[in-house]
Tab-separated table of C-alpha atoms in Angstrom:
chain	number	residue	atom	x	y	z
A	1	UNK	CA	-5.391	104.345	73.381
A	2	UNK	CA	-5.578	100.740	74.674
A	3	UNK	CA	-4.550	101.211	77.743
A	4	UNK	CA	-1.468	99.764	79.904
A	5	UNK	CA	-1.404	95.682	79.536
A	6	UNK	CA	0.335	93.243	81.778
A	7	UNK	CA	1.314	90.330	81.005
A	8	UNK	CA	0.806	87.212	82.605
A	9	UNK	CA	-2.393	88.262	84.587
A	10	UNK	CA	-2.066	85.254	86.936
A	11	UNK	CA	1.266	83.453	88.088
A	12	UNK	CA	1.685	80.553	90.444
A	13	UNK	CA	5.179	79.745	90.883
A	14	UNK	CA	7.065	77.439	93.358
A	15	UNK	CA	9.607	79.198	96.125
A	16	UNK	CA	13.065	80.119	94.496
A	17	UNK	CA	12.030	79.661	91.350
A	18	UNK	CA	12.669	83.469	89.233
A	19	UNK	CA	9.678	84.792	87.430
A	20	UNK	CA	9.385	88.016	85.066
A	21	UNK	CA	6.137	89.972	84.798
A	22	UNK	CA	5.732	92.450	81.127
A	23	UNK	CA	4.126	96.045	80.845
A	24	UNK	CA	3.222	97.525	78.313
A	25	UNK	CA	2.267	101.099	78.836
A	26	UNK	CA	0.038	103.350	76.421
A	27	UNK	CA	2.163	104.303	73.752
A	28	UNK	CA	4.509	107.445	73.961
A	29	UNK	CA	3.923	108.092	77.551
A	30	UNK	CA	7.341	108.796	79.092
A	31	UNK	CA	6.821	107.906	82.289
A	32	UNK	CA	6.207	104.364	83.981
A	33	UNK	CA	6.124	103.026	87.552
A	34	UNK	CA	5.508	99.505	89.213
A	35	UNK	CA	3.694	99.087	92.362
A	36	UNK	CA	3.405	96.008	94.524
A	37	UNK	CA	-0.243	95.380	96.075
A	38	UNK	CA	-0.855	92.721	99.152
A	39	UNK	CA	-3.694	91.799	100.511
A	40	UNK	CA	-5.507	94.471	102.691
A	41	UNK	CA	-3.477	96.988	101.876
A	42	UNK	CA	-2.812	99.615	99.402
A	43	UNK	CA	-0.175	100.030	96.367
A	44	UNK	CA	3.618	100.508	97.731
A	45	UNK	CA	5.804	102.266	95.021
A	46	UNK	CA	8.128	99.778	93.708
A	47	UNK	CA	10.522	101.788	91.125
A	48	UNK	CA	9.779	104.567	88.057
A	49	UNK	CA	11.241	104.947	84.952
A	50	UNK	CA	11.536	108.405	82.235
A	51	UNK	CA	11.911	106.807	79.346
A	52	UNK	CA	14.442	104.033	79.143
A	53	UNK	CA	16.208	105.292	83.305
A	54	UNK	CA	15.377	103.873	85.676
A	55	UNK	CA	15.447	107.126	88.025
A	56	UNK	CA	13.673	106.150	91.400
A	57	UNK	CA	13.721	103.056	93.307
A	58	UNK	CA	12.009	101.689	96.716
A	59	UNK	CA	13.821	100.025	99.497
A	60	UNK	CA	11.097	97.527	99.163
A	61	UNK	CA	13.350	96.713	96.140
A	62	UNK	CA	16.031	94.425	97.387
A	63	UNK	CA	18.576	92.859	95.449
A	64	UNK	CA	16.580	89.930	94.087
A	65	UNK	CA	13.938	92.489	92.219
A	66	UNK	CA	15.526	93.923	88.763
A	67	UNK	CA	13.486	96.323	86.309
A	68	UNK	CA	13.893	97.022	83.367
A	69	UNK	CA	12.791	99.484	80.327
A	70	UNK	CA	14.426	98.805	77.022
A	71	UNK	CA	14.180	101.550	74.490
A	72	UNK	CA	11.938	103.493	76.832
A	73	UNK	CA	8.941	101.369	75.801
A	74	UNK	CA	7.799	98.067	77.907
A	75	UNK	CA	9.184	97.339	80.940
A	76	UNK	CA	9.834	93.828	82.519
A	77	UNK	CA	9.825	93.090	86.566
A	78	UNK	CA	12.304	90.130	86.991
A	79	UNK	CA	12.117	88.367	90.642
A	80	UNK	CA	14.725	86.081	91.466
A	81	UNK	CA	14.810	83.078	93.912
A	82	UNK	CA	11.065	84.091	94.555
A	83	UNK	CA	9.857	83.809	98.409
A	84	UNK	CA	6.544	83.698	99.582
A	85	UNK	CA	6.582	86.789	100.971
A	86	UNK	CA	6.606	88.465	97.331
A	87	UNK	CA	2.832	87.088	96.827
A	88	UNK	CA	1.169	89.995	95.423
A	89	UNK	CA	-0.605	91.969	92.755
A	90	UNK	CA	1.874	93.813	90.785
A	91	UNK	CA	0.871	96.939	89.285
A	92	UNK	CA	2.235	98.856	86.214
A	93	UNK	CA	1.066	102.512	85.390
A	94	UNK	CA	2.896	105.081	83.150
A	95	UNK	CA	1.436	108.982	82.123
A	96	UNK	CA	3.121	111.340	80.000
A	97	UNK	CA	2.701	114.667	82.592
A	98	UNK	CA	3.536	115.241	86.337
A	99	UNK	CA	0.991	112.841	88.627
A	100	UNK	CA	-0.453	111.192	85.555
A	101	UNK	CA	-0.990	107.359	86.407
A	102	UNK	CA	-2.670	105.412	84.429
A	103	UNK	CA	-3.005	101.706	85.722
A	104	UNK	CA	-2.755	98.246	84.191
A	105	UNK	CA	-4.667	95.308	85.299
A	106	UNK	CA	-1.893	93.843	87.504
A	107	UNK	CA	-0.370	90.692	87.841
A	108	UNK	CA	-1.135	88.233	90.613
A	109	UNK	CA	1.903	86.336	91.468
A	110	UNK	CA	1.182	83.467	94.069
A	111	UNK	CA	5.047	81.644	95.560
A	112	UNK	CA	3.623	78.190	96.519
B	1	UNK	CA	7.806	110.245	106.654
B	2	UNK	CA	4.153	110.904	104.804
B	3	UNK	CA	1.508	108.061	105.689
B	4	UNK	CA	-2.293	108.199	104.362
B	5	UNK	CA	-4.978	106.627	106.978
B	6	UNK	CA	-8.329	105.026	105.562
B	7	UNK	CA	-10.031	104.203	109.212
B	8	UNK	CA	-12.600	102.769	107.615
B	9	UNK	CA	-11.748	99.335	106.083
B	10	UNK	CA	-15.785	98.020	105.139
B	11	UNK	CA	-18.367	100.433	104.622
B	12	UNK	CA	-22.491	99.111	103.876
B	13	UNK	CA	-24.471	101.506	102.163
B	14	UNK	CA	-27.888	101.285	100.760
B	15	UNK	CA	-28.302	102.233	96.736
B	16	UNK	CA	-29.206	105.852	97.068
B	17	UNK	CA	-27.839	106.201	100.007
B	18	UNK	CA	-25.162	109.157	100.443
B	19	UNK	CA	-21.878	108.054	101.408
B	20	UNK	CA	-18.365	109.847	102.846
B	21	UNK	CA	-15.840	107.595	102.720
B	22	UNK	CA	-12.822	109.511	104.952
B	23	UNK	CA	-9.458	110.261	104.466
B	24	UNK	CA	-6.382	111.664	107.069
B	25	UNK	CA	-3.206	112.234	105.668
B	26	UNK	CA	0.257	112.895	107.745
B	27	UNK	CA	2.596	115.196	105.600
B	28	UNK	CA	5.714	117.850	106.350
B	29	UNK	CA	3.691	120.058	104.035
B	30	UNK	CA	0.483	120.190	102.192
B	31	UNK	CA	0.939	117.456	99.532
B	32	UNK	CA	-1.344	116.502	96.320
B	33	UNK	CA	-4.244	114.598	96.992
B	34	UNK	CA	-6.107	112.015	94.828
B	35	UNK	CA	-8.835	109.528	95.335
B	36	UNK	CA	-8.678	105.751	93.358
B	37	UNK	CA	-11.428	103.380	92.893
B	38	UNK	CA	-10.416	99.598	91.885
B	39	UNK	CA	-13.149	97.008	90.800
B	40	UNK	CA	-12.189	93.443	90.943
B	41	UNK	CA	-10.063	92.542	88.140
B	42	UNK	CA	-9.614	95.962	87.346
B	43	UNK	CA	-6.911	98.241	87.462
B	44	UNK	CA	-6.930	101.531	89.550
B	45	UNK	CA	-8.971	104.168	87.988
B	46	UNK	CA	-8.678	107.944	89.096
B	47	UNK	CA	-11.771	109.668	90.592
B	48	UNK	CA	-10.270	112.758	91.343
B	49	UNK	CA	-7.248	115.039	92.507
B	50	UNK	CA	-6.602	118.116	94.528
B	51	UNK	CA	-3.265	120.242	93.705
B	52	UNK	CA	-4.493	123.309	94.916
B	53	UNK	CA	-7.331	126.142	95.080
B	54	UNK	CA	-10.744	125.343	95.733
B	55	UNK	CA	-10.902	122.846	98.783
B	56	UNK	CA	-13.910	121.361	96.977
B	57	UNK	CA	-12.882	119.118	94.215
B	58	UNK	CA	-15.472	117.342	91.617
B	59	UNK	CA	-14.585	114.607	90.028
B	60	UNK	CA	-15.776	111.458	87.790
B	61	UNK	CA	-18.936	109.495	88.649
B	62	UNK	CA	-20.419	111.690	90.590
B	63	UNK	CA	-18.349	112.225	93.216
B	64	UNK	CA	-16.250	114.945	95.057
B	65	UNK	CA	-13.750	115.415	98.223
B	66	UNK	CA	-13.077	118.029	100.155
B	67	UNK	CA	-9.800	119.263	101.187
B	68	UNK	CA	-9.260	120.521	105.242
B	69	UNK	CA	-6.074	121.396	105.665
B	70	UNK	CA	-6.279	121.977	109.497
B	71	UNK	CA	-7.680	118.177	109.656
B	72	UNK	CA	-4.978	116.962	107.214
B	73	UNK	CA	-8.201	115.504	105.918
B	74	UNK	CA	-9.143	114.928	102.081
B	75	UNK	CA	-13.116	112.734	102.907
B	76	UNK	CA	-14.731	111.477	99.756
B	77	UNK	CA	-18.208	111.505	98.868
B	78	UNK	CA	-21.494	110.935	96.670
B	79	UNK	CA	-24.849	111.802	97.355
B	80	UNK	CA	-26.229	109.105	95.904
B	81	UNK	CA	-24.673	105.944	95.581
B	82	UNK	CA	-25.471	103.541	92.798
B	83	UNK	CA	-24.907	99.815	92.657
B	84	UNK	CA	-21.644	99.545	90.340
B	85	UNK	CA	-19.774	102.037	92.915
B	86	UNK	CA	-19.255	98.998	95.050
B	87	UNK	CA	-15.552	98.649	94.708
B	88	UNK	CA	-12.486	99.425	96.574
B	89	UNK	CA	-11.623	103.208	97.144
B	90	UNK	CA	-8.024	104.309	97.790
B	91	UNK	CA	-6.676	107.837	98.803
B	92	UNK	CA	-3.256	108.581	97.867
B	93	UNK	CA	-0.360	111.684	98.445
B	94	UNK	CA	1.990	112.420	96.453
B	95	UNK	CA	4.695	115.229	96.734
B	96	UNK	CA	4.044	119.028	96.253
B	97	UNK	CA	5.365	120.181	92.433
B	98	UNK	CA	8.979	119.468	91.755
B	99	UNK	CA	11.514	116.863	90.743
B	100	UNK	CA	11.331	113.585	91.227
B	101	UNK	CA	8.725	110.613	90.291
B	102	UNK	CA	5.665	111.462	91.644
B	103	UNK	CA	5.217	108.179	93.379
B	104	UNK	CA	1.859	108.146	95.178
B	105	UNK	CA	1.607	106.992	98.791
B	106	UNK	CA	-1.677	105.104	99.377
B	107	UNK	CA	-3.846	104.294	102.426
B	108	UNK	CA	-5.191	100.724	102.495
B	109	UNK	CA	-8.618	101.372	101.220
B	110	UNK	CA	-11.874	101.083	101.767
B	111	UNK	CA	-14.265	98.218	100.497
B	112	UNK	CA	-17.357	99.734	100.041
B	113	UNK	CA	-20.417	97.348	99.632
B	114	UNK	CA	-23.903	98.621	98.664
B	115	UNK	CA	-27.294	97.180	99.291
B	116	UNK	CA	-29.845	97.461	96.384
């Protein structure tokens, strides 16, 4: 067990410029879910996954946000024409029961 | 819709100091509680979680929270706090048992500081 990874841990990209964040959860949980972090405040659910569906997502998702989970294994966070109101920490977590969330490191994503 | 207040945004403490670091939560019913600590550079790590039964929950490090339902309050705490518990403590809801994700809602923390 070596724990959920994200990958890049920092990103500074200009505005409308798309970006892609990677998670890689701890193997064989079934579960994962991506939460977006800003400054002074707390984690806001983003969207969860069983497997390879995608079964629940936020409003905070609009139409520029895409997830994905390919064979039910890592999952990718795609942000297109990036604004710099998505600055944040972006958090991964999976589990393999009901309320099990294990957290990743995140991944800071500064829009310049 | 639910909503989890942390009044507290900075809290000092001396080391061995106790510490209660509170919690209110606004819910149509009783929902699952949990408490999250996050050190810098660190993802969020669970300290502990109530789901039902004894309104006095332990949990890792030391520490422990106590459900009141007729607050709608879930208050962390330690009797003795230790330098590496300064960090950044979260409470969370999440739904009562049944379908769905399980998202967790979070308050927006408390930054806890200690003095050695």
């Amino acid at each position: 067990d070596t724990g959920v990874s994200q990958n890049p841990r920092h990103k500074i990209t200009k505005r409308g410029q798309n970006v892609t964040f990677r998670c890689d959860p701890i193997s064989e949980h079934n579960r994962l879910y991506w939460y977006r972090q800003t400054l002074g405040q707390g984690p806001e659910f983003l969207t969860y996954f069983q497997n390879e569906a995608q079964l629940e997502k936020s409003r905070l998702l609009s139409d520029r946000f895409s997830a994905e989970r390919p064979k039910g294994s890592f999952s990718t966070l795609e942000i297109q024409r990036t604004e710099q109101g998505d600055s944040a920490m972006y958090l991964c977590a999976s589990g393999d029961r009901a309320y099990e969330q294990y957290f990743g490191p995140g991944t800071r994503l500064t829009v310049t | 819709a639910q909503s989890v207040t942390q009044p507290d945004i900075h809290i000092t403490v001396s080391e061995g100091a106790s510490l209660e670091l509170r919690c209110n939560y606004s819910y149509g019913a009783t929902p699952y509680l949990f408490w999250y600590v996050q050190s810098p550079g660190q993802g969020l790590q669970l300290l502990l979680k109530y789901f039902s039964g004894d309104t006095l929950v332990q949990g890792i490090k030391g520490f422990e929270a106590e459900f009141k339902r007729s607050q709608s309050s879930f208050n962390l705490r330690k009797p003795s706090v230790h330098w590496s518990d300064a960090a950044e403590y979260f409470c969370a809801v999440g739904p009562p048992s049944g379908a769905g994700s399980y998202q967790l809602t979070f308050g927006k923390g408390t930054k806890l500081s200690v003095i050695p």
